[in-house]
Amino acid sequence: MNSISKKVYALTLSMAMSIALIQPAVQAAEAVKPTATVAETIASKATQTLQQLGYIDGTVESNTPITRAEAAVILQRVLKLDAPASLTGFADVSASDEAAPAIYALKQSGLIQGKAKGYAPDAPLTRAQMASLFTRAFELKDNGIQVVYSDMKQIPAVHVEDAVRIKQHFIIEGSAFNAKQSVTHGEFADALYLALGLDVKSEGLTPLEYFFKQPAQAGFQMSPDGKHLAYLEPWNNRMNIVVKENGQDKSVRVTSESERSIMGFGWATDNKLLYIKDAAGDENYHIYVTDIDGKNNKDLTPYPNTRASLIDPLEGVPDEILVAMNKRDPQIFDVYRININTGEATLAAENPGNITGWLTDHEGKIRVAVSSDGNVSSLMYRDSEDKPFEPLLTTKLGETFAPVMFTYDNKNIYAISNLDRDKSAIVEYSPSTKQVTKTIFENKDVDVNSFVPSKAKGKILAAVYETDKVNYEFFDAEFKKLMEDIKAKVPGKEISLSSISEEGQVLFISYSDKSMGTYYFYDSVTGKLDKLADAAPWIDEDKMSDMKPISYKSRDGLTIHGYLTLPKGVEASQLPLVVVPHGGPWARDSWGITLRSNSSLVEATLCCR
């Protein structure tokens, strides 16, 4: 069975430019703030817990500023630091001072770095100073979670990294850091409670940061000849591309990005990879090529203030790719044919200004374009590249006709369409007659959103649609058996295929509502299954809650579908409810592990999506 269409690589790289799967952002978690009642409950619990542990005495009002000396005393208790024999070093902290043992214990441990002329023990502790104290005391490392403060430029340079760390680990929240603001006793207690992990240790819960960490390994892809695997792995807390021979443990890191993670990648040939990245977050994504040993790394789109996206990797032309770039006009994306060895770019199609998408046939010829004015879209077609585009059909707002690929004889077009029907279906469309010649598959309840093509068999192997979970409608007995065999190997999991080689080697990921995914390599000839990697091995599936599909009738009789997650170990009665409406209006939620749906994060709370 041949590998799944190489056009999948183009889709992977293009999607990566708009969807950052491996770049978690703290700000995403800030969309919903706790109410005053919840915040007060957390603060009260933090103070009570720290008092019970003997870290604080609770005699000071929580809203009064905490001094640098008081903070030192508390941290010495927490860290169980011994005071040095000699209590000297700061001109304003004498050996007789009550806080001297704690201050000098912290100094001896390298946690404070006050100058010899003074420690300023009676000065209020600032948020910047607390950030540095906590980062050193609790060895907070860069976990790759992106942090941006609105007042980043106002944070003293010596405290910037620590300000980032303390938010990466969910010890503080807020869009502004307020570096010079005094910390109150209550705020210090809250931060200490979270830094110690007492919010999860006392309940056996999963730390919040576990859901935002970069994957251990992700995005496995098999080379066209099946001899190599490429994947993403953290290096210097940024996701970089790693390559290894299939079946071998030794790997080679082929990129060394330390500023921004690689946003997406795919195989260009058996020995070359394409990948996408921008510069310092400017979102002007460029397409690069590299050999599988990391040599000959080249920017194929080295133009200033230009964004590039892959249109077609041109499977039949191994040295060339088709790329859309706004090189000529910032508002318009033309199509260029680029040689991946030399970097030479030739204009392949000039955009008149209203083209929003292009489609090639199986010979790499640009024969379909989609134009739009923002409301009305038109499907444009030509028989060959030396002829002008002619309109085939027009859709209005709310209508969908999305051309996906040509049939393997390059005569008709496979498309996802809801024209003349309530739900989107897979159809075959004839440009010559301007008619749908065949409805390949439709579902009465949901949209059909994808399909699995096979170049070797010249047909569609299965249609893909999503009800409570992803489903397949099979049109090929061999492919159906392959999917059944794979699912039997990973019981209780859903699977998503990455690629299939001509020799029957299958690369896939299994996932569930309790797992972020496990990558496998399966030999369909021998039946051997090899585990490659867990995306998030730190997630304990036994602690995760079930995400159960539900449905109910609305007042007007419409059936509403959703997912319900109940907390583990708690009676499902009289529980608080968090309702998470999906975006849209055409978006939907999907079954699988998520931060918001997993109630192991929220004590005695149920979540409905």
C-alpha positions as MATLAB code, in Angstrom:
seq = 'MNSISKKVYALTLSMAMSIALIQPAVQAAEAVKPTATVAETIASKATQTLQQLGYIDGTVESNTPITRAEAAVILQRVLKLDAPASLTGFADVSASDEAAPAIYALKQSGLIQGKAKGYAPDAPLTRAQMASLFTRAFELKDNGIQVVYSDMKQIPAVHVEDAVRIKQHFIIEGSAFNAKQSVTHGEFADALYLALGLDVKSEGLTPLEYFFKQPAQAGFQMSPDGKHLAYLEPWNNRMNIVVKENGQDKSVRVTSESERSIMGFGWATDNKLLYIKDAAGDENYHIYVTDIDGKNNKDLTPYPNTRASLIDPLEGVPDEILVAMNKRDPQIFDVYRININTGEATLAAENPGNITGWLTDHEGKIRVAVSSDGNVSSLMYRDSEDKPFEPLLTTKLGETFAPVMFTYDNKNIYAISNLDRDKSAIVEYSPSTKQVTKTIFENKDVDVNSFVPSKAKGKILAAVYETDKVNYEFFDAEFKKLMEDIKAKVPGKEISLSSISEEGQVLFISYSDKSMGTYYFYDSVTGKLDKLADAAPWIDEDKMSDMKPISYKSRDGLTIHGYLTLPKGVEASQLPLVVVPHGGPWARDSWGITLRSNSSLVEATLCCR';
ca = [
       0.000    0.000    0.000;
       1.493    3.353   -0.962;
       2.191    6.210    1.387;
      -0.691    8.550    2.100;
      -0.690   11.385   -0.433;
       2.303   13.700   -0.164;
      -0.123   16.616   -0.277;
      -0.621   15.834    3.398;
       2.816   17.340    3.977;
       1.726   20.595    2.369;
      -1.327   20.654    4.569;
       0.793   19.914    7.657;
       3.193   22.743    6.959;
       0.490   25.230    6.004;
      -1.611   24.462    9.074;
       1.425   24.859   11.298;
       1.599   28.502   10.265;
      -1.774   29.251   11.789;
      -2.004   26.641   14.539;
       0.910   26.424   16.970;
       0.458   22.942   18.467;
       3.777   22.825   20.237;
       3.994   26.400   21.493;
       1.869   26.599   24.639;
       0.983   30.075   25.872;
       0.290   31.093   29.438;
      -2.024   33.841   28.244;
      -4.404   31.230   26.881;
      -5.042   30.124   30.419;
      -5.939   33.649   31.431;
      -9.127   33.851   29.398;
     -11.186   32.899   32.435;
     -10.260   34.567   35.728;
     -11.348   33.138   39.071;
     -14.160   34.953   40.780;
     -13.473   36.863   43.988;
     -15.039   34.029   45.968;
     -12.783   31.398   44.354;
      -9.694   33.609   44.742;
     -10.460   34.208   48.413;
     -10.951   30.477   48.951;
      -7.558   29.719   47.386;
      -5.883   32.430   49.481;
      -7.523   31.192   52.672;
      -6.507   27.589   51.940;
      -2.915   28.658   51.233;
      -2.624   30.547   54.518;
      -4.216   27.735   56.507;
      -1.990   25.073   54.945;
       1.209   27.073   55.482;
       0.214   27.717   59.098;
      -0.394   24.016   59.671;
       3.066   23.269   58.270;
       4.610   25.854   60.584;
       5.930   28.048   57.788;
       3.955   31.151   58.784;
       2.417   32.104   62.122;
      -0.623   33.961   60.796;
      -0.301   36.849   63.240;
       0.170   39.483   60.540;
      -2.664   40.931   58.450;
      -2.602   39.399   54.984;
      -2.941   42.739   53.209;
       0.128   44.351   54.822;
       3.423   44.393   52.884;
       5.924   41.691   53.769;
       9.467   42.860   54.429;
      12.625   41.369   52.992;
      13.558   40.110   56.457;
      10.159   38.437   57.008;
      10.406   36.737   53.622;
      13.868   35.444   54.498;
      12.626   33.953   57.785;
       9.806   32.094   56.046;
      12.047   30.744   53.291;
      14.607   29.509   55.798;
      11.857   27.490   57.514;
      10.575   26.115   54.245;
      13.999   25.154   52.887;
      15.327   24.012   56.286;
      18.541   25.986   55.859;
      21.144   26.021   58.622;
      22.464   29.400   59.706;
      26.199   29.930   59.190;
      28.522   30.158   62.162;
      29.351   33.762   61.371;
      26.392   36.130   60.988;
      28.214   38.864   59.085;
      28.209   40.340   55.621;
      25.615   43.107   55.563;
      26.198   46.456   57.265;
      22.498   46.786   58.148;
      22.006   43.244   59.496;
      23.780   42.670   62.809;
      24.205   39.275   64.433;
      21.727   40.269   67.128;
      18.918   40.956   64.679;
      16.079   38.436   64.955;
      16.122   37.749   61.225;
      19.939   37.542   60.952;
      20.182   33.707   60.993;
      17.641   33.457   58.191;
      19.148   36.251   56.080;
      22.663   34.853   56.316;
      21.415   31.315   55.723;
      19.902   32.497   52.449;
      23.084   34.402   51.603;
      25.234   31.355   52.292;
      22.997   29.278   49.974;
      23.274   31.840   47.196;
      19.559   32.722   47.293;
      20.113   36.421   48.027;
      22.797   38.572   46.556;
      22.555   41.818   48.501;
      25.559   44.112   48.463;
      27.889   44.335   51.467;
      26.704   47.832   52.288;
      23.220   46.614   53.095;
      20.403   44.133   52.681;
      17.570   46.556   53.531;
      15.795   44.045   55.814;
      12.943   46.395   56.672;
      12.181   47.359   53.061;
       9.054   45.862   51.501;
       9.720   42.887   49.252;
       8.916   43.734   45.610;
       7.387   41.387   43.054;
      10.656   41.382   41.103;
      12.619   40.399   44.210;
      10.107   37.665   45.067;
      10.414   36.288   41.528;
      14.184   35.991   41.845;
      13.968   34.506   45.340;
      11.499   31.831   44.250;
      13.333   31.014   41.025;
      16.536   30.316   42.950;
      14.916   28.711   45.988;
      12.754   26.274   44.022;
      15.057   25.916   40.989;
      12.406   26.973   38.506;
      13.539   25.984   35.004;
      12.459   27.221   31.602;
       9.667   24.811   30.657;
       9.113   26.329   27.217;
       5.792   27.985   28.041;
       5.680   31.389   26.368;
       5.262   34.356   28.683;
       4.655   37.956   27.665;
       4.016   40.810   30.096;
       2.513   44.086   28.938;
       5.130   45.931   31.020;
       8.082   43.685   30.117;
      10.282   46.692   29.313;
       9.792   48.065   32.834;
      11.157   44.926   34.524;
      14.786   45.400   35.655;
      17.089   43.341   33.445;
      18.413   41.318   36.377;
      14.882   40.110   37.178;
      13.446   39.534   33.658;
      14.171   35.804   33.397;
      12.919   35.190   36.928;
       9.710   37.106   36.197;
       9.158   34.772   33.243;
       9.916   31.633   35.268;
       7.480   32.450   38.063;
       4.649   32.810   35.573;
       5.702   29.797   33.521;
       5.128   27.744   36.657;
       1.734   29.356   37.370;
       2.885   30.922   40.635;
       1.554   34.337   39.651;
      -0.966   35.480   37.065;
      -1.876   38.685   35.270;
      -0.929   40.396   32.014;
       1.231   43.003   33.809;
       4.094   42.067   36.143;
       4.369   45.312   38.180;
       7.988   44.698   39.129;
       8.269   47.442   41.772;
       4.956   46.687   43.485;
       5.214   45.585   47.122;
       4.177   42.023   47.941;
       1.679   41.542   50.769;
       1.818   38.735   53.323;
      -1.232   37.185   51.663;
       0.294   37.354   48.177;
       3.544   35.855   49.439;
       1.628   33.015   51.094;
      -0.348   32.325   47.902;
       2.820   32.279   45.785;
       4.653   30.060   48.265;
       1.707   27.638   48.380;
       1.818   27.282   44.594;
       5.625   27.173   44.382;
       5.666   24.269   46.825;
       3.015   22.478   44.782;
       0.768   22.206   47.823;
      -2.269   22.861   45.658;
      -1.739   19.491   43.996;
       0.316   17.540   46.522;
      -2.373   17.723   49.153;
      -5.023   16.420   46.756;
      -2.937   14.106   44.589;
      -3.730   16.269   41.581;
      -1.693   16.851   38.438;
       0.389   20.066   38.357;
      -1.083   22.612   35.969;
       2.183   23.115   34.114;
       2.125   19.463   33.016;
      -0.578   20.401   30.513;
       1.431   23.306   29.076;
       4.879   21.767   28.831;
       6.410   21.143   25.462;
       5.986   17.548   24.289;
       8.845   15.175   25.047;
       8.752   14.189   21.368;
       6.116   14.998   18.756;
       5.161   15.129   15.097;
       6.802   11.904   13.893;
       6.988   11.610   10.097;
       8.395    8.810    7.980;
      10.595    9.558    4.975;
       9.106    8.681    1.562;
      11.358    5.612    1.300;
      10.499    4.553    4.866;
      14.157    4.470    5.965;
      14.174    7.462    8.331;
      11.974    9.074   10.964;
      11.910   12.799   11.700;
      10.299   14.355   14.735;
      10.359   17.369   17.042;
      12.128   17.352   20.391;
      13.019   20.111   22.894;
      16.538   21.512   22.735;
      17.350   24.583   24.810;
      13.614   24.635   25.573;
      12.679   25.062   21.918;
      11.279   22.379   19.630;
      13.810   21.301   17.010;
      13.900   18.639   14.305;
      15.596   15.318   15.026;
      16.204   12.505   12.521;
      17.080    8.861   13.065;
      17.198    5.727   10.974;
      14.095    3.619   11.229;
      14.626    0.945   13.870;
      17.732    2.620   15.343;
      18.127    4.546   18.604;
      20.895    6.936   17.525;
      19.509   10.284   16.396;
      20.839   13.515   14.877;
      19.448   16.960   15.685;
      19.288   18.807   12.360;
      18.151   22.246   13.596;
      19.386   24.302   16.542;
      16.764   26.974   17.059;
      16.971   28.559   20.520;
      14.832   31.668   20.007;
      11.648   30.222   18.514;
      10.451   26.640   18.086;
      10.157   25.101   14.633;
       6.520   25.660   13.641;
       6.155   22.783   11.191;
       8.131   20.454    8.949;
       7.822   17.737    6.316;
       9.891   15.544    4.050;
      10.892   17.056    0.692;
      12.798   13.980   -0.547;
      14.272   10.839    1.021;
      17.258   12.933    2.175;
      15.920   16.448    2.640;
      13.457   18.116    4.999;
      11.455   21.311    4.693;
      10.576   23.343    7.772;
       8.934   26.631    8.703;
      10.011   29.299   11.161;
       9.765   33.038   11.667;
      12.193   35.566   13.157;
      11.629   36.768   16.733;
       7.886   36.244   16.476;
       7.291   38.539   13.493;
       5.046   35.844   11.896;
       6.763   36.327    8.548;
       7.265   32.599    8.153;
      10.018   31.400    5.848;
      10.518   27.945    4.360;
      13.881   26.290    4.926;
      15.475   23.128    3.578;
      18.085   20.962    5.284;
      19.795   17.638    4.704;
      18.944   14.881    7.172;
      22.388   15.254    8.766;
      21.750   18.956    9.436;
      24.065   20.166    6.676;
      23.239   22.524    3.776;
      20.584   24.375    5.768;
      19.125   27.053    3.503;
      16.375   29.675    3.650;
      14.434   29.137    0.416;
      12.448   32.353    0.877;
      15.099   34.864    2.094;
      13.107   37.977    1.362;
      12.508   40.755    3.940;
       8.968   41.391    5.214;
       7.716   38.351    3.321;
       5.551   35.439    4.472;
       5.699   32.093    2.699;
       3.433   29.047    2.751;
       3.800   25.703    1.015;
       1.224   24.977   -1.687;
       2.544   21.700   -3.093;
       5.745   19.691   -2.376;
       5.528   18.419   -5.976;
       5.857   14.704   -5.375;
       6.729   13.999   -8.997;
       9.371   16.753   -9.172;
      11.786   15.983   -6.288;
      13.904   19.147   -6.644;
      11.087   21.696   -6.722;
       8.230   22.954   -4.542;
       5.401   25.421   -5.078;
       5.245   28.251   -2.552;
       2.902   31.209   -2.037;
       4.678   34.466   -1.099;
       3.722   38.118   -0.723;
       7.126   39.124   -2.060;
       5.784   41.410   -4.805;
       2.957   43.006   -2.784;
       2.485   42.638    1.015;
      -1.269   42.145    0.543;
      -1.110   39.629   -2.306;
       0.310   36.100   -2.398;
       1.713   34.956   -5.743;
       2.874   31.403   -6.463;
       6.548   30.627   -7.039;
       8.299   27.476   -8.201;
      11.433   27.085   -6.034;
      14.388   24.776   -6.605;
      15.248   23.329   -3.179;
      18.906   22.797   -4.161;
      19.724   26.232   -5.555;
      16.956   28.345   -4.002;
      16.090   29.789   -7.424;
      12.492   31.088   -7.435;
      10.413   31.482  -10.609;
       6.984   33.123  -10.710;
       4.457   30.384  -11.495;
       1.184   32.287  -11.067;
       0.582   35.973  -10.436;
      -2.302   36.756   -8.122;
      -4.579   39.496   -9.528;
      -5.473   40.381   -5.936;
      -8.540   38.306   -5.130;
      -7.170   34.745   -5.150;
      -7.238   33.128   -1.698;
      -6.269   29.557   -2.610;
      -4.628   27.421   -5.302;
      -4.794   23.731   -6.223;
      -2.443   21.675   -8.385;
      -3.095   18.469  -10.264;
      -0.984   15.336   -9.814;
       1.617   16.650  -12.269;
       2.128   19.777  -10.183;
       0.275   22.074  -12.602;
      -1.742   24.926  -11.089;
      -5.223   24.379  -12.489;
      -7.629   25.577   -9.779;
      -7.851   28.902   -7.959;
     -10.381   30.203   -5.447;
     -11.269   33.881   -5.534;
     -13.179   35.783   -2.863;
     -14.395   39.266   -2.011;
     -14.955   38.325    1.626;
     -18.539   37.138    1.168;
     -18.819   35.507   -2.249;
     -16.268   32.943   -3.425;
     -15.719   31.571   -6.905;
     -14.053   28.374   -8.101;
     -11.779   29.148  -11.061;
     -10.457   26.450  -13.414;
      -8.216   25.941  -16.426;
      -7.326   22.839  -18.446;
      -3.633   23.731  -18.619;
      -1.269   26.421  -17.316;
      -1.103   28.188  -20.699;
      -4.840   28.946  -20.558;
      -6.698   31.601  -18.537;
      -8.792   30.725  -15.481;
     -12.554   30.505  -16.067;
     -15.232   30.506  -13.325;
     -16.928   27.180  -12.587;
     -19.238   27.998   -9.693;
     -19.906   30.645   -7.044;
     -20.761   30.190   -3.382;
     -22.403   32.627   -0.979;
     -21.694   33.201    2.702;
     -22.562   30.007    4.589;
     -22.053   27.772    1.559;
     -19.021   25.523    1.219;
     -17.302   24.075   -1.801;
     -13.699   23.311   -0.913;
     -11.609   21.626   -3.631;
      -9.217   19.133   -1.983;
      -7.454   17.313   -4.826;
      -7.826   16.140   -8.410;
      -8.926   12.609   -9.192;
      -5.916   10.506  -10.143;
      -6.637   10.853  -13.873;
      -6.489   14.671  -13.398;
      -9.941   15.085  -14.964;
     -12.285   15.714  -12.014;
     -11.998   17.276   -8.557;
     -12.648   15.784   -5.134;
     -14.248   18.409   -2.911;
     -15.978   18.940    0.430;
     -19.330   20.558   -0.309;
     -22.594   21.464    1.393;
     -24.197   22.829   -1.779;
     -27.810   21.638   -2.099;
     -27.546   19.765    1.188;
     -27.581   20.466    4.924;
     -24.300   18.734    5.805;
     -20.929   18.784    4.061;
     -20.178   15.697    1.977;
     -17.351   14.353   -0.174;
     -18.236   14.847   -3.826;
     -16.616   14.359   -7.201;
     -17.018   17.397   -9.463;
     -16.582   17.552  -13.234;
     -15.102   20.836  -14.561;
     -16.194   19.922  -18.083;
     -19.898   19.631  -17.182;
     -19.775   21.988  -14.178;
     -21.731   19.415  -12.212;
     -21.264   17.086   -9.266;
     -20.976   13.673  -10.863;
     -20.945   11.602   -7.691;
     -21.561   11.932   -3.974;
     -18.864    9.706   -2.548;
     -20.067    9.867    1.053;
     -22.356   11.885    3.275;
     -23.644   11.470    6.820;
     -27.127   12.518    7.851;
     -26.005   13.775   11.275;
     -22.636   15.503   10.820;
     -20.355   17.070    8.235;
     -17.882   14.798    6.487;
     -14.613   16.645    6.817;
     -11.844   14.576    5.249;
     -10.846   11.428    3.386;
      -7.891    9.067    2.904;
      -6.602    8.875   -0.687;
      -4.349    6.237   -2.273;
      -2.219    7.029   -5.285;
      -1.352    3.356   -5.823;
      -5.003    2.337   -6.002;
      -6.124    5.550   -7.666;
      -9.092    6.018   -5.356;
     -10.329    7.127   -1.957;
      -9.841    4.465    0.702;
     -12.080    5.951    3.398;
     -14.137    8.978    4.357;
     -13.551   10.633    7.739;
     -16.256   12.223    9.869;
     -16.636   13.110   13.518;
     -19.566   12.367   15.805;
     -18.600   11.910   19.457;
     -15.282   10.538   18.133;
     -13.578   10.307   14.735;
     -15.169    7.675   12.458;
     -14.205    6.091    9.154;
     -16.419    4.922    6.328;
     -14.280    2.405    4.448;
     -14.309    1.892    0.668;
     -11.369   -0.522    0.595;
     -11.308   -3.883    2.368;
      -7.510   -3.974    2.722;
      -7.381   -0.545    4.365;
     -10.290   -1.446    6.641;
      -8.459   -4.554    7.844;
      -5.289   -2.528    8.437;
      -7.156   -0.040   10.622;
      -8.879   -2.835   12.540;
      -5.548   -4.584   13.129;
      -3.927   -1.394   14.410;
      -6.817   -0.569   16.754;
      -6.637   -4.101   18.164;
      -2.978   -3.445   19.024;
      -3.831   -0.385   21.159;
      -7.152   -1.235   22.868;
      -9.092    1.644   24.355;
      -7.314    4.213   22.186;
      -8.196    6.146   19.081;
      -5.643    6.264   16.275;
      -4.526    8.750   13.653;
      -2.323    7.663   10.750;
       0.699    9.669    9.699;
       1.977    7.612    6.765;
       2.026    4.183    5.173;
       4.971    2.950    3.116;
       4.744    0.778    0.014;
       6.075   -2.104    2.129;
       3.164   -1.813    4.572;
       5.006    0.070    7.318;
       2.644    2.333    9.248;
       3.448    5.348   11.402;
       0.583    6.382   13.679;
      -0.312    8.029   16.963;
      -2.746    6.631   19.520;
      -4.586    8.969   21.896;
      -7.452    9.147   24.349;
      -9.207   11.459   26.786;
      -6.467   10.654   29.314;
      -3.368   10.635   27.105;
      -1.734   13.292   24.941;
      -0.626   10.585   22.557;
       1.833    7.777   21.916;
       3.661    7.324   18.607;
       4.037    3.826   17.134;
       5.643    2.137   14.162;
       3.712   -0.889   12.888;
       4.816   -3.466   10.329;
       1.582   -4.740    8.811;
       3.382   -7.665    7.153;
       4.923   -9.135   10.316;
       2.414   -7.681   12.784;
       5.236   -6.200   14.890;
       4.413   -3.026   16.839;
       7.203   -0.740   18.122;
       6.547    2.119   20.516;
       8.436    5.247   19.517;
       7.587    7.817   22.185;
       4.985    9.256   24.535;
       4.189   12.889   23.822;
       3.729   13.636   27.536;
       5.105   10.784   29.680;
       4.623   12.873   32.825;
       0.833   12.607   32.541;
      -0.525    9.818   34.766;
      -3.549    8.427   32.920;
      -4.907    6.914   36.126;
      -5.373   10.431   37.516;
      -7.222   11.745   34.484;
     -11.005   11.913   34.289;
     -13.267   10.468   31.605;
     -14.578   12.783   28.892;
     -18.016   11.315   28.226;
     -20.109   12.130   25.140;
     -23.614   13.319   26.096;
     -26.728   14.624   24.364;
     -29.903   16.285   25.570;
     -32.972   18.038   24.182;
     -33.206   21.816   24.163;
     -36.501   23.603   24.884;
     -37.292   23.805   21.165;
     -36.639   20.071   20.681;
     -33.182   20.323   19.113;
     -30.715   17.658   20.191;
     -27.604   19.233   21.721;
     -24.394   17.201   21.741;
     -21.497   17.732   24.115;
     -18.991   16.190   26.480;
     -19.218   15.841   30.262;
     -16.264   15.356   32.580;
     -16.819   14.394   36.213;
     -14.144   14.628   38.921;
     -12.673   11.329   40.037;
     -13.437   10.030   43.506;
     -16.301   12.444   44.116;
     -20.003   11.634   44.210;
     -21.686   13.067   41.113;
     -24.283   15.036   43.026;
     -24.762   18.759   43.704;
     -21.429   19.667   42.097;
     -20.458   23.091   40.740;
     -20.621   23.216   36.933;
     -18.238   24.840   34.461;
     -19.794   25.202   30.985;
     -17.354   25.713   28.093;
     -19.190   26.763   24.899;
     -17.303   26.054   21.690;
     -16.165   28.789   19.347;
     -17.703   29.212   15.991;
     -20.401   29.382   14.979;
     -19.146   26.414   12.913;
     -16.438   25.193   15.280;
     -16.879   22.208   17.591;
     -15.079   20.480   20.445;
     -13.503   17.064   20.045;
     -12.941   14.050   22.256;
      -9.480   13.886   23.789;
      -7.451   15.116   26.731;
      -7.711   18.851   27.346;
      -6.855   21.186   30.179;
     -10.373   22.560   30.467;
     -12.216   19.266   30.334;
     -10.090   17.314   32.774;
     -11.656   17.752   36.165;
      -8.691   16.248   37.939;
      -7.508   19.853   37.890;
     -10.524   21.223   39.686;
     -11.579   19.709   42.970;
     -15.204   18.566   43.018;
     -16.140   20.409   39.809;
     -17.758   18.987   36.686;
     -17.133   20.376   33.226;
     -19.555   20.409   30.298;
     -18.417   21.244   26.779;
];
